[in-house]
Amino acid sequence: MTDKTKHDAAWESAWGDLRARVAACEKCGLCQTRTNTVFGQGNVYSPLVFVGEGPGAEEDEKGLAFVGEAGRLLTKILSSGDIDRENAFIANVVKCRPPENRNPLPEEMLACGDWLEAQLLLLRPKILVCLGAVAAKWILKTTEGITSLRGRWFDWRGIWVFAMFHPSYLLRNDSRSKGSPKELTWHDVRDLKKRLDSID
Ligand code: URA
Ligand code: SF4
């Protein structure tokens, strides 16, 4: 899945420039309460990109995406489907932590969406996985809920888009009984792996 070919100098320069612009960004009010921007991290050659909602407390502190409790669960979920998260790139819809982990406001997502879009243009993934309702609704421009979006494949600008429950949601909904979010996610990660293997 890693398909390592070197990016050219123009790519590296555009990526570095984007990273610097995000680090200095003051396009929305979230810049006032952040400790660090969270650009996202992982394998920039990967066909697989995950998009979450926004940084939590630990992410804000470390400047890295999905490194708190939800992130640890994400790592476990993916490895249960034989997907190594280090081989994917992981980012968020908003790059600065919303206070008290509230959902990002529409104007914050609008302001920050340009950064995500620029990242996706450079990363050119084959599969984009939306983690949770905020990312899924933002990418797919729908008001449909995550319960109906998850486990389905969509075409978005020639990229396969898949939606899954957010790991924080799974932390709050711990049941593993048939039809529970955790059990459905177990199926979703297998479906994701199958698609990933088919595009390699
Ligand atoms: N939740 C998210 O949506 N993103 C993170 O980076 C961490 C928790
Ligand atoms: Fe800029 Fe995004 Fe942070 Fe708002 S959330 S200040 S748009 S980087």
Coordinates of N, CA, C and O in Angstrom, one line a residue, residues 21-174:
R21 N 1.9 27.7 6.4 CA 0.7 28.6 6.4 C -0.3 28.2 7.4 O -1.0 29.0 8.0
V22 N -0.5 26.9 7.5 CA -1.4 26.4 8.6 C -0.9 26.7 9.9 O -1.7 27.2 10.8
A23 N 0.4 26.5 10.2 CA 1.0 26.8 11.5 C 0.8 28.3 11.9 O 0.7 28.6 13.1
A24 N 0.7 29.2 10.9 CA 0.6 30.6 11.2 C -0.9 31.1 11.0 O -1.2 32.3 11.2
C25 N -1.8 30.2 10.8 CA -3.2 30.6 10.4 C -4.0 31.3 11.5 O -4.0 30.8 12.6
E26 N -4.6 32.3 11.1 CA -5.5 33.0 12.0 C -6.8 33.3 11.3 O -7.5 34.3 11.5
K27 N -7.2 32.4 10.4 CA -8.4 32.6 9.6 C -9.7 32.5 10.4 O -10.8 32.9 9.9
C28 N -9.7 31.8 11.5 CA -11.0 31.7 12.3 C -10.6 31.8 13.8 O -9.5 31.8 14.2
G29 N -11.7 32.0 14.6 CA -11.5 32.2 16.0 C -10.8 31.1 16.8 O -10.3 31.4 17.9
L30 N -10.7 29.9 16.2 CA -10.1 28.8 17.0 C -8.6 29.1 17.2 O -8.0 28.5 18.1
C31 N -8.0 30.0 16.4 CA -6.6 30.3 16.6 C -6.3 30.9 18.0 O -5.2 30.9 18.5
Q32 N -7.4 31.5 18.6 CA -7.2 32.2 19.8 C -7.0 31.3 21.0 O -6.4 31.7 22.0
T33 N -7.5 30.1 20.9 CA -7.5 29.2 22.1 C -6.6 27.9 21.8 O -6.4 27.1 22.7
R34 N -6.0 27.8 20.7 CA -5.2 26.7 20.4 C -3.8 26.8 21.1 O -3.3 27.9 21.3
T35 N -3.2 25.6 21.3 CA -1.8 25.6 21.7 C -1.0 25.4 20.5 O 0.0 26.1 20.2
N36 N -1.3 24.4 19.7 CA -0.7 24.1 18.4 C -1.7 23.8 17.3 O -2.8 23.3 17.6
T37 N -1.4 24.1 16.1 CA -2.2 23.7 15.0 C -1.8 22.2 14.8 O -0.8 21.7 15.2
V38 N -2.8 21.4 14.3 CA -2.6 20.0 14.0 C -2.7 19.8 12.5 O -3.9 19.7 12.0
F39 N -1.6 19.8 11.8 CA -1.6 19.7 10.4 C -2.1 18.3 9.9 O -2.7 18.2 8.8
G40 N -1.7 17.3 10.7 CA -2.0 15.9 10.2 C -0.6 15.3 10.0 O 0.4 16.0 9.8
Q41 N -0.6 14.0 10.0 CA 0.7 13.3 9.9 C 0.5 11.9 9.3 O -0.6 11.4 9.3
G42 N 1.6 11.3 8.9 CA 1.6 10.0 8.4 C 2.3 9.9 7.1 O 3.2 10.7 6.8
N43 N 2.0 8.9 6.3 CA 2.7 8.6 5.0 C 2.1 9.4 3.9 O 0.9 9.2 3.5
V44 N 2.9 10.4 3.4 CA 2.4 11.3 2.3 C 2.3 10.6 0.9 O 1.9 11.2 0.0
Y45 N 2.8 9.3 0.9 CA 2.7 8.6 -0.4 C 1.5 7.6 -0.4 O 1.3 6.9 -1.3
S46 N 0.8 7.6 0.8 CA -0.3 6.6 0.9 C -1.5 6.8 0.0 O -1.9 8.0 -0.1
P47 N -2.1 5.8 -0.5 CA -3.4 5.9 -1.2 C -4.5 6.1 -0.2 O -5.7 6.4 -0.6
L48 N -4.2 6.0 1.1 CA -5.3 6.1 2.1 C -5.1 7.3 3.0 O -4.1 7.5 3.7
V49 N -6.2 8.1 3.1 CA -6.2 9.3 4.0 C -7.4 9.2 4.9 O -8.5 8.9 4.4
F50 N -7.2 9.5 6.2 CA -8.3 9.6 7.1 C -8.6 11.0 7.5 O -7.6 11.8 7.6
V51 N -9.8 11.4 7.6 CA -10.2 12.7 8.0 C -11.1 12.7 9.3 O -12.2 12.1 9.2
G52 N -10.6 13.2 10.4 CA -11.4 13.3 11.6 C -12.1 14.7 11.7 O -12.2 15.4 10.7
E53 N -12.4 15.0 12.9 CA -13.2 16.2 13.1 C -12.3 17.4 13.4 O -12.2 18.4 12.7
G54 N -11.6 17.3 14.5 CA -10.7 18.3 14.9 C -9.9 17.8 16.1 O -10.2 16.8 16.8
P55 N -8.8 18.5 16.5 CA -7.9 18.1 17.6 C -8.7 18.1 18.9 O -9.5 19.0 19.1
G56 N -8.3 17.2 19.8 CA -8.8 17.2 21.2 C -7.6 17.8 22.0 O -6.7 18.3 21.5
A57 N -7.7 17.6 23.3 CA -6.7 18.2 24.2 C -5.3 17.7 24.0 O -4.4 18.5 23.9
E58 N -5.1 16.4 23.8 CA -3.8 15.8 23.6 C -3.2 16.2 22.3 O -2.0 16.4 22.2
E59 N -4.1 16.2 21.3 CA -3.7 16.6 20.0 C -3.2 18.1 19.9 O -2.2 18.4 19.3
D60 N -4.0 18.9 20.6 CA -3.6 20.3 20.7 C -2.3 20.5 21.4 O -1.5 21.4 21.0
E61 N -2.0 19.7 22.4 CA -0.8 19.8 23.2 C 0.4 19.3 22.3 O 1.5 20.0 22.4
K62 N 0.2 18.3 21.6 CA 1.3 17.7 20.9 C 1.4 18.1 19.4 O 2.4 17.9 18.8
G63 N 0.4 18.7 18.9 CA 0.4 19.1 17.5 C 0.3 18.0 16.5 O 0.6 18.1 15.4
L64 N -0.3 16.8 17.0 CA -0.4 15.6 16.2 C -1.9 15.1 16.2 O -2.6 15.3 17.3
A65 N -2.3 14.6 15.1 CA -3.7 14.1 15.0 C -3.9 12.7 15.6 O -3.0 11.8 15.5
F66 N -5.0 12.5 16.3 CA -5.4 11.2 16.9 C -4.3 10.5 17.7 O -3.9 9.4 17.4
V67 N -3.8 11.3 18.7 CA -2.8 10.7 19.6 C -3.4 10.5 21.0 O -2.7 10.0 21.9
G68 N -4.6 10.9 21.2 CA -5.3 10.7 22.6 C -6.0 9.4 22.6 O -5.7 8.4 21.9
E69 N -7.0 9.3 23.5 CA -7.7 8.0 23.7 C -8.4 7.5 22.4 O -8.3 6.4 22.1
A70 N -9.0 8.5 21.7 CA -9.7 8.1 20.5 C -8.7 7.6 19.5 O -9.0 6.7 18.7
G71 N -7.5 8.2 19.4 CA -6.5 7.8 18.5 C -6.0 6.4 18.8 O -5.7 5.7 17.9
R72 N -5.9 6.1 20.1 CA -5.4 4.8 20.4 C -6.4 3.7 20.0 O -6.1 2.7 19.5
L73 N -7.7 4.1 20.2 CA -8.7 3.1 19.7 C -8.7 3.0 18.2 O -8.9 1.9 17.6
L74 N -8.5 4.1 17.5 CA -8.4 4.1 16.0 C -7.3 3.1 15.6 O -7.5 2.3 14.7
T75 N -6.1 3.2 16.2 CA -5.0 2.4 15.9 C -5.4 0.9 16.1 O -5.1 0.1 15.2
K76 N -6.1 0.6 17.2 CA -6.5 -0.8 17.4 C -7.5 -1.3 16.4 O -7.4 -2.4 15.9
I77 N -8.5 -0.4 16.1 CA -9.5 -0.8 15.1 C -8.9 -1.1 13.8 O -9.2 -2.1 13.1
L78 N -8.0 -0.2 13.4 CA -7.3 -0.4 12.1 C -6.5 -1.7 12.1 O -6.5 -2.5 11.1
S79 N -5.7 -1.9 13.2 CA -4.9 -3.1 13.1 C -5.7 -4.4 13.2 O -5.3 -5.4 12.7
S80 N -6.9 -4.3 13.8 CA -7.8 -5.5 13.8 C -8.2 -5.8 12.3 O -8.5 -7.0 12.0
G81 N -8.1 -4.9 11.4 CA -8.4 -5.1 10.0 C -7.1 -5.2 9.2 O -7.1 -5.1 8.0
D82 N -6.0 -5.4 9.9 CA -4.7 -5.5 9.2 C -4.3 -4.2 8.5 O -3.7 -4.3 7.4
I83 N -4.7 -3.1 9.0 CA -4.3 -1.8 8.4 C -3.4 -1.1 9.4 O -3.7 -0.9 10.5
D84 N -2.2 -0.7 8.9 CA -1.2 0.0 9.8 C -1.4 1.5 9.6 O -1.3 2.0 8.5
R85 N -1.8 2.1 10.7 CA -2.1 3.6 10.6 C -0.9 4.4 10.2 O -1.1 5.5 9.6
E86 N 0.3 3.9 10.5 CA 1.5 4.6 10.1 C 1.6 4.7 8.6 O 2.4 5.5 8.0
N87 N 0.9 3.8 7.9 CA 1.0 3.7 6.4 C 0.0 4.6 5.8 O -0.1 4.7 4.5
A88 N -0.8 5.3 6.6 CA -1.9 6.2 6.0 C -1.5 7.6 6.4 O -0.6 7.9 7.2
F89 N -2.2 8.6 5.9 CA -2.1 10.0 6.3 C -3.4 10.3 7.1 O -4.5 9.9 6.7
I90 N -3.2 11.0 8.2 CA -4.4 11.3 9.1 C -4.5 12.8 9.4 O -3.5 13.4 9.8
A91 N -5.6 13.4 9.0 CA -5.8 14.8 9.2 C -7.2 15.0 9.8 O -7.9 14.1 10.1
N92 N -7.5 16.3 10.0 CA -8.9 16.7 10.5 C -9.5 17.8 9.6 O -8.8 18.5 8.9
V93 N -10.8 17.9 9.8 CA -11.5 19.0 9.1 C -11.0 20.4 9.6 O -10.7 21.2 8.8
V94 N -10.9 20.5 10.9 CA -10.3 21.8 11.4 C -9.0 21.5 12.1 O -8.8 20.4 12.8
K95 N -8.1 22.4 12.0 CA -6.7 22.1 12.4 C -6.4 22.7 13.8 O -5.3 22.5 14.4
C96 N -7.4 23.4 14.4 CA -7.2 23.9 15.8 C -8.3 23.3 16.6 O -9.4 23.1 16.2
R97 N -8.0 23.1 17.9 CA -9.0 22.5 18.8 C -10.1 23.4 19.1 O -10.0 24.5 19.6
P98 N -11.4 22.9 18.9 CA -12.5 23.6 19.4 C -12.6 23.5 20.9 O -12.4 22.5 21.5
P99 N -12.9 24.7 21.6 CA -12.9 24.7 23.0 C -13.9 23.6 23.6 O -15.0 23.4 23.0
E100 N -13.5 22.9 24.6 CA -14.4 21.9 25.3 C -14.7 20.8 24.3 O -15.7 20.1 24.5
N101 N -14.0 20.7 23.2 CA -14.2 19.6 22.2 C -15.6 19.7 21.6 O -16.2 18.8 21.1
R102 N -16.1 20.9 21.5 CA -17.4 21.1 20.9 C -17.2 20.9 19.4 O -16.1 20.9 18.9
N103 N -18.4 20.6 18.7 CA -18.3 20.5 17.2 C -17.8 21.8 16.6 O -18.1 22.9 17.1
P104 N -17.0 21.7 15.5 CA -16.6 22.9 14.8 C -17.8 23.6 14.3 O -18.8 23.0 13.8
L105 N -17.8 24.9 14.3 CA -18.9 25.7 13.7 C -18.8 25.7 12.2 O -17.7 25.6 11.7
P106 N -19.9 25.9 11.5 CA -19.8 26.0 10.0 C -18.8 27.0 9.5 O -18.1 26.7 8.6
E107 N -18.7 28.2 10.2 CA -17.7 29.2 9.7 C -16.3 28.7 9.9 O -15.4 29.1 9.1
E108 N -16.1 27.9 10.9 CA -14.7 27.4 11.2 C -14.4 26.3 10.2 O -13.2 26.3 9.7
M109 N -15.3 25.5 9.8 CA -15.1 24.5 8.8 C -14.9 25.1 7.4 O -14.0 24.7 6.7
L110 N -15.6 26.2 7.2 CA -15.5 26.9 5.9 C -14.1 27.5 5.8 O -13.4 27.4 4.8
A111 N -13.6 28.1 6.9 CA -12.3 28.8 6.9 C -11.2 27.7 6.8 O -10.2 27.9 6.0
C112 N -11.4 26.6 7.5 CA -10.3 25.6 7.5 C -10.3 24.7 6.3 O -9.3 24.0 6.0
G113 N -11.5 24.6 5.7 CA -11.7 23.6 4.6 C -10.7 23.8 3.5 O -10.3 22.8 2.8
D114 N -10.3 25.0 3.2 CA -9.3 25.3 2.2 C -8.0 24.5 2.4 O -7.3 24.1 1.5
W115 N -7.6 24.5 3.7 CA -6.4 23.8 4.0 C -6.5 22.3 3.7 O -5.6 21.7 3.1
L116 N -7.6 21.7 4.1 CA -7.8 20.3 3.9 C -7.9 20.0 2.4 O -7.3 19.0 1.9
E117 N -8.6 20.9 1.7 CA -8.6 20.7 0.2 C -7.3 20.8 -0.4 O -6.9 19.9 -1.3
A118 N -6.4 21.7 0.0 CA -5.1 21.8 -0.5 C -4.3 20.6 -0.2 O -3.5 20.1 -1.0
Q119 N -4.5 20.1 1.0 CA -3.8 18.8 1.4 C -4.2 17.7 0.5 O -3.3 16.9 0.0
L120 N -5.5 17.6 0.3 CA -6.0 16.4 -0.6 C -5.5 16.5 -2.0 O -5.2 15.5 -2.7
L121 N -5.4 17.8 -2.5 CA -4.9 18.0 -3.9 C -3.5 17.5 -4.0 O -3.1 17.0 -5.0
L122 N -2.7 17.7 -2.9 CA -1.3 17.3 -3.0 C -1.2 15.8 -2.7 O -0.3 15.1 -3.3
L123 N -2.0 15.3 -1.8 CA -1.8 13.9 -1.4 C -2.4 12.9 -2.4 O -2.0 11.8 -2.6
R124 N -3.5 13.4 -3.1 CA -4.2 12.6 -4.1 C -4.4 11.2 -3.7 O -4.0 10.2 -4.3
P125 N -5.2 11.0 -2.6 CA -5.4 9.6 -2.1 C -6.4 8.9 -3.1 O -7.1 9.6 -3.9
K126 N -6.4 7.6 -3.0 CA -7.4 6.8 -3.8 C -8.6 6.6 -2.9 O -9.7 6.4 -3.4
I127 N -8.3 6.5 -1.6 CA -9.4 6.3 -0.6 C -9.4 7.3 0.5 O -8.3 7.6 1.1
L128 N -10.5 8.0 0.7 CA -10.6 9.0 1.8 C -11.6 8.5 2.8 O -12.8 8.2 2.4
V129 N -11.2 8.2 4.0 CA -12.1 7.7 5.0 C -12.5 8.8 6.0 O -11.7 9.5 6.6
C130 N -13.8 9.1 6.1 CA -14.3 10.1 7.0 C -14.6 9.5 8.3 O -15.4 8.5 8.4
L131 N -14.0 10.0 9.4 CA -14.2 9.4 10.7 C -15.2 10.3 11.4 O -15.0 11.4 11.8
G132 N -16.5 9.8 11.4 CA -17.5 10.5 12.2 C -18.4 11.4 11.3 O -18.1 11.7 10.1
A133 N -19.5 11.8 11.9 CA -20.5 12.6 11.2 C -19.9 13.9 10.7 O -20.3 14.3 9.6
V134 N -19.1 14.6 11.5 CA -18.7 16.0 11.1 C -17.9 15.9 9.8 O -18.2 16.6 8.8
A135 N -16.9 15.0 9.7 CA -16.1 14.8 8.5 C -17.0 14.3 7.3 O -16.8 14.8 6.2
A136 N -17.8 13.3 7.6 CA -18.6 12.7 6.5 C -19.5 13.8 5.9 O -19.7 13.9 4.7
K137 N -20.2 14.6 6.8 CA -21.1 15.6 6.3 C -20.4 16.7 5.5 O -20.9 17.2 4.5
W138 N -19.2 17.0 6.0 CA -18.4 18.1 5.4 C -18.0 17.7 4.0 O -18.1 18.4 3.0
I139 N -17.4 16.5 3.9 CA -16.9 16.0 2.6 C -18.0 15.8 1.6 O -17.9 16.2 0.5
L140 N -19.0 15.1 2.1 CA -20.1 14.7 1.2 C -21.2 15.7 1.0 O -22.0 15.6 0.2
K141 N -21.1 16.8 1.7 CA -22.1 17.9 1.7 C -23.5 17.3 1.8 O -24.3 17.5 0.8
T142 N -23.7 16.6 2.9 CA -25.0 16.0 3.1 C -25.4 16.3 4.5 O -24.6 16.6 5.4
T143 N -26.7 16.2 4.8 CA -27.2 16.3 6.1 C -27.5 14.9 6.7 O -28.0 14.8 7.8
E144 N -27.3 13.9 5.9 CA -27.6 12.5 6.3 C -26.7 12.2 7.6 O -25.6 12.6 7.6
G145 N -27.2 11.4 8.4 CA -26.5 11.0 9.7 C -25.5 9.9 9.4 O -25.5 9.2 8.4
I146 N -24.5 9.8 10.4 CA -23.5 8.8 10.2 C -24.0 7.4 10.2 O -23.4 6.5 9.6
T147 N -25.1 7.2 10.9 CA -25.6 5.8 11.0 C -26.0 5.3 9.6 O -25.9 4.1 9.3
S148 N -26.5 6.3 8.8 CA -26.9 5.8 7.4 C -25.7 6.0 6.4 O -25.6 5.3 5.4
L149 N -24.7 6.8 6.7 CA -23.6 7.0 5.8 C -22.5 6.0 6.0 O -21.8 5.6 5.0
R150 N -22.3 5.5 7.2 CA -21.2 4.6 7.4 C -21.4 3.3 6.6 O -22.5 2.8 6.4
G151 N -20.2 2.7 6.3 CA -20.2 1.5 5.6 C -20.6 1.6 4.1 O -20.7 0.6 3.4
R152 N -20.7 2.8 3.6 CA -21.1 3.0 2.2 C -19.9 3.7 1.5 O -19.2 4.5 2.1
W153 N -19.8 3.4 0.2 CA -18.8 4.0 -0.7 C -19.4 5.1 -1.5 O -20.4 4.9 -2.1
F154 N -18.7 6.2 -1.6 CA -19.1 7.3 -2.4 C -18.0 7.7 -3.4 O -16.8 7.5 -3.0
D155 N -18.4 8.4 -4.5 CA -17.4 8.9 -5.3 C -17.3 10.4 -5.1 O -18.3 11.1 -5.1
W156 N -16.1 10.9 -4.8 CA -15.9 12.3 -4.6 C -14.7 12.8 -5.4 O -13.6 12.4 -5.1
R157 N -15.0 13.5 -6.5 CA -13.9 13.9 -7.3 C -13.0 12.8 -7.8 O -11.7 13.0 -7.8
G158 N -13.5 11.7 -8.0 CA -12.7 10.5 -8.5 C -12.0 9.8 -7.4 O -11.2 8.9 -7.6
I159 N -12.3 10.2 -6.1 CA -11.7 9.5 -5.0 C -12.8 8.7 -4.3 O -13.9 9.1 -4.2
W160 N -12.5 7.4 -3.9 CA -13.4 6.7 -3.1 C -13.5 7.2 -1.8 O -12.5 7.4 -1.1
V161 N -14.7 7.6 -1.3 CA -15.0 8.1 0.0 C -15.7 7.0 0.8 O -16.8 6.5 0.3
F162 N -15.3 6.8 2.0 CA -15.9 5.8 2.9 C -16.2 6.5 4.2 O -15.4 7.3 4.6
A163 N -17.2 6.1 4.9 CA -17.5 6.7 6.2 C -17.6 5.7 7.3 O -18.1 4.6 7.0
M164 N -17.0 6.0 8.4 CA -17.0 5.1 9.6 C -17.4 5.9 10.8 O -17.3 7.1 10.8
F165 N -17.8 5.2 11.9 CA -18.1 5.9 13.1 C -16.8 6.5 13.7 O -15.7 6.0 13.4
H166 N -16.9 7.6 14.3 CA -15.8 8.3 15.0 C -15.4 7.4 16.2 O -16.2 6.9 16.9
P167 N -14.0 7.2 16.4 CA -13.6 6.4 17.5 C -14.1 7.0 18.9 O -14.4 6.2 19.8
S168 N -14.3 8.3 19.0 CA -14.8 8.8 20.3 C -16.2 8.3 20.5 O -16.7 8.1 21.6
Y169 N -17.0 8.2 19.4 CA -18.4 7.7 19.5 C -18.3 6.3 20.0 O -19.2 5.9 20.8
L170 N -17.4 5.5 19.5 CA -17.3 4.1 19.9 C -16.8 4.0 21.4 O -17.2 3.1 22.1
L171 N -16.1 5.0 21.9 CA -15.7 5.0 23.3 C -16.9 5.2 24.2 O -17.0 4.6 25.3
R172 N -17.9 5.9 23.6 CA -19.1 6.2 24.4 C -20.1 5.1 24.2 O -21.1 5.0 24.9
N173 N -20.0 4.3 23.2 CA -20.9 3.2 22.9 C -20.2 1.9 22.8 O -19.8 1.4 21.7
D174 N -20.0 1.3 24.0 CA -19.1 0.2 24.1 C -19.6 -1.2 23.8 O -18.9 -2.1 23.7

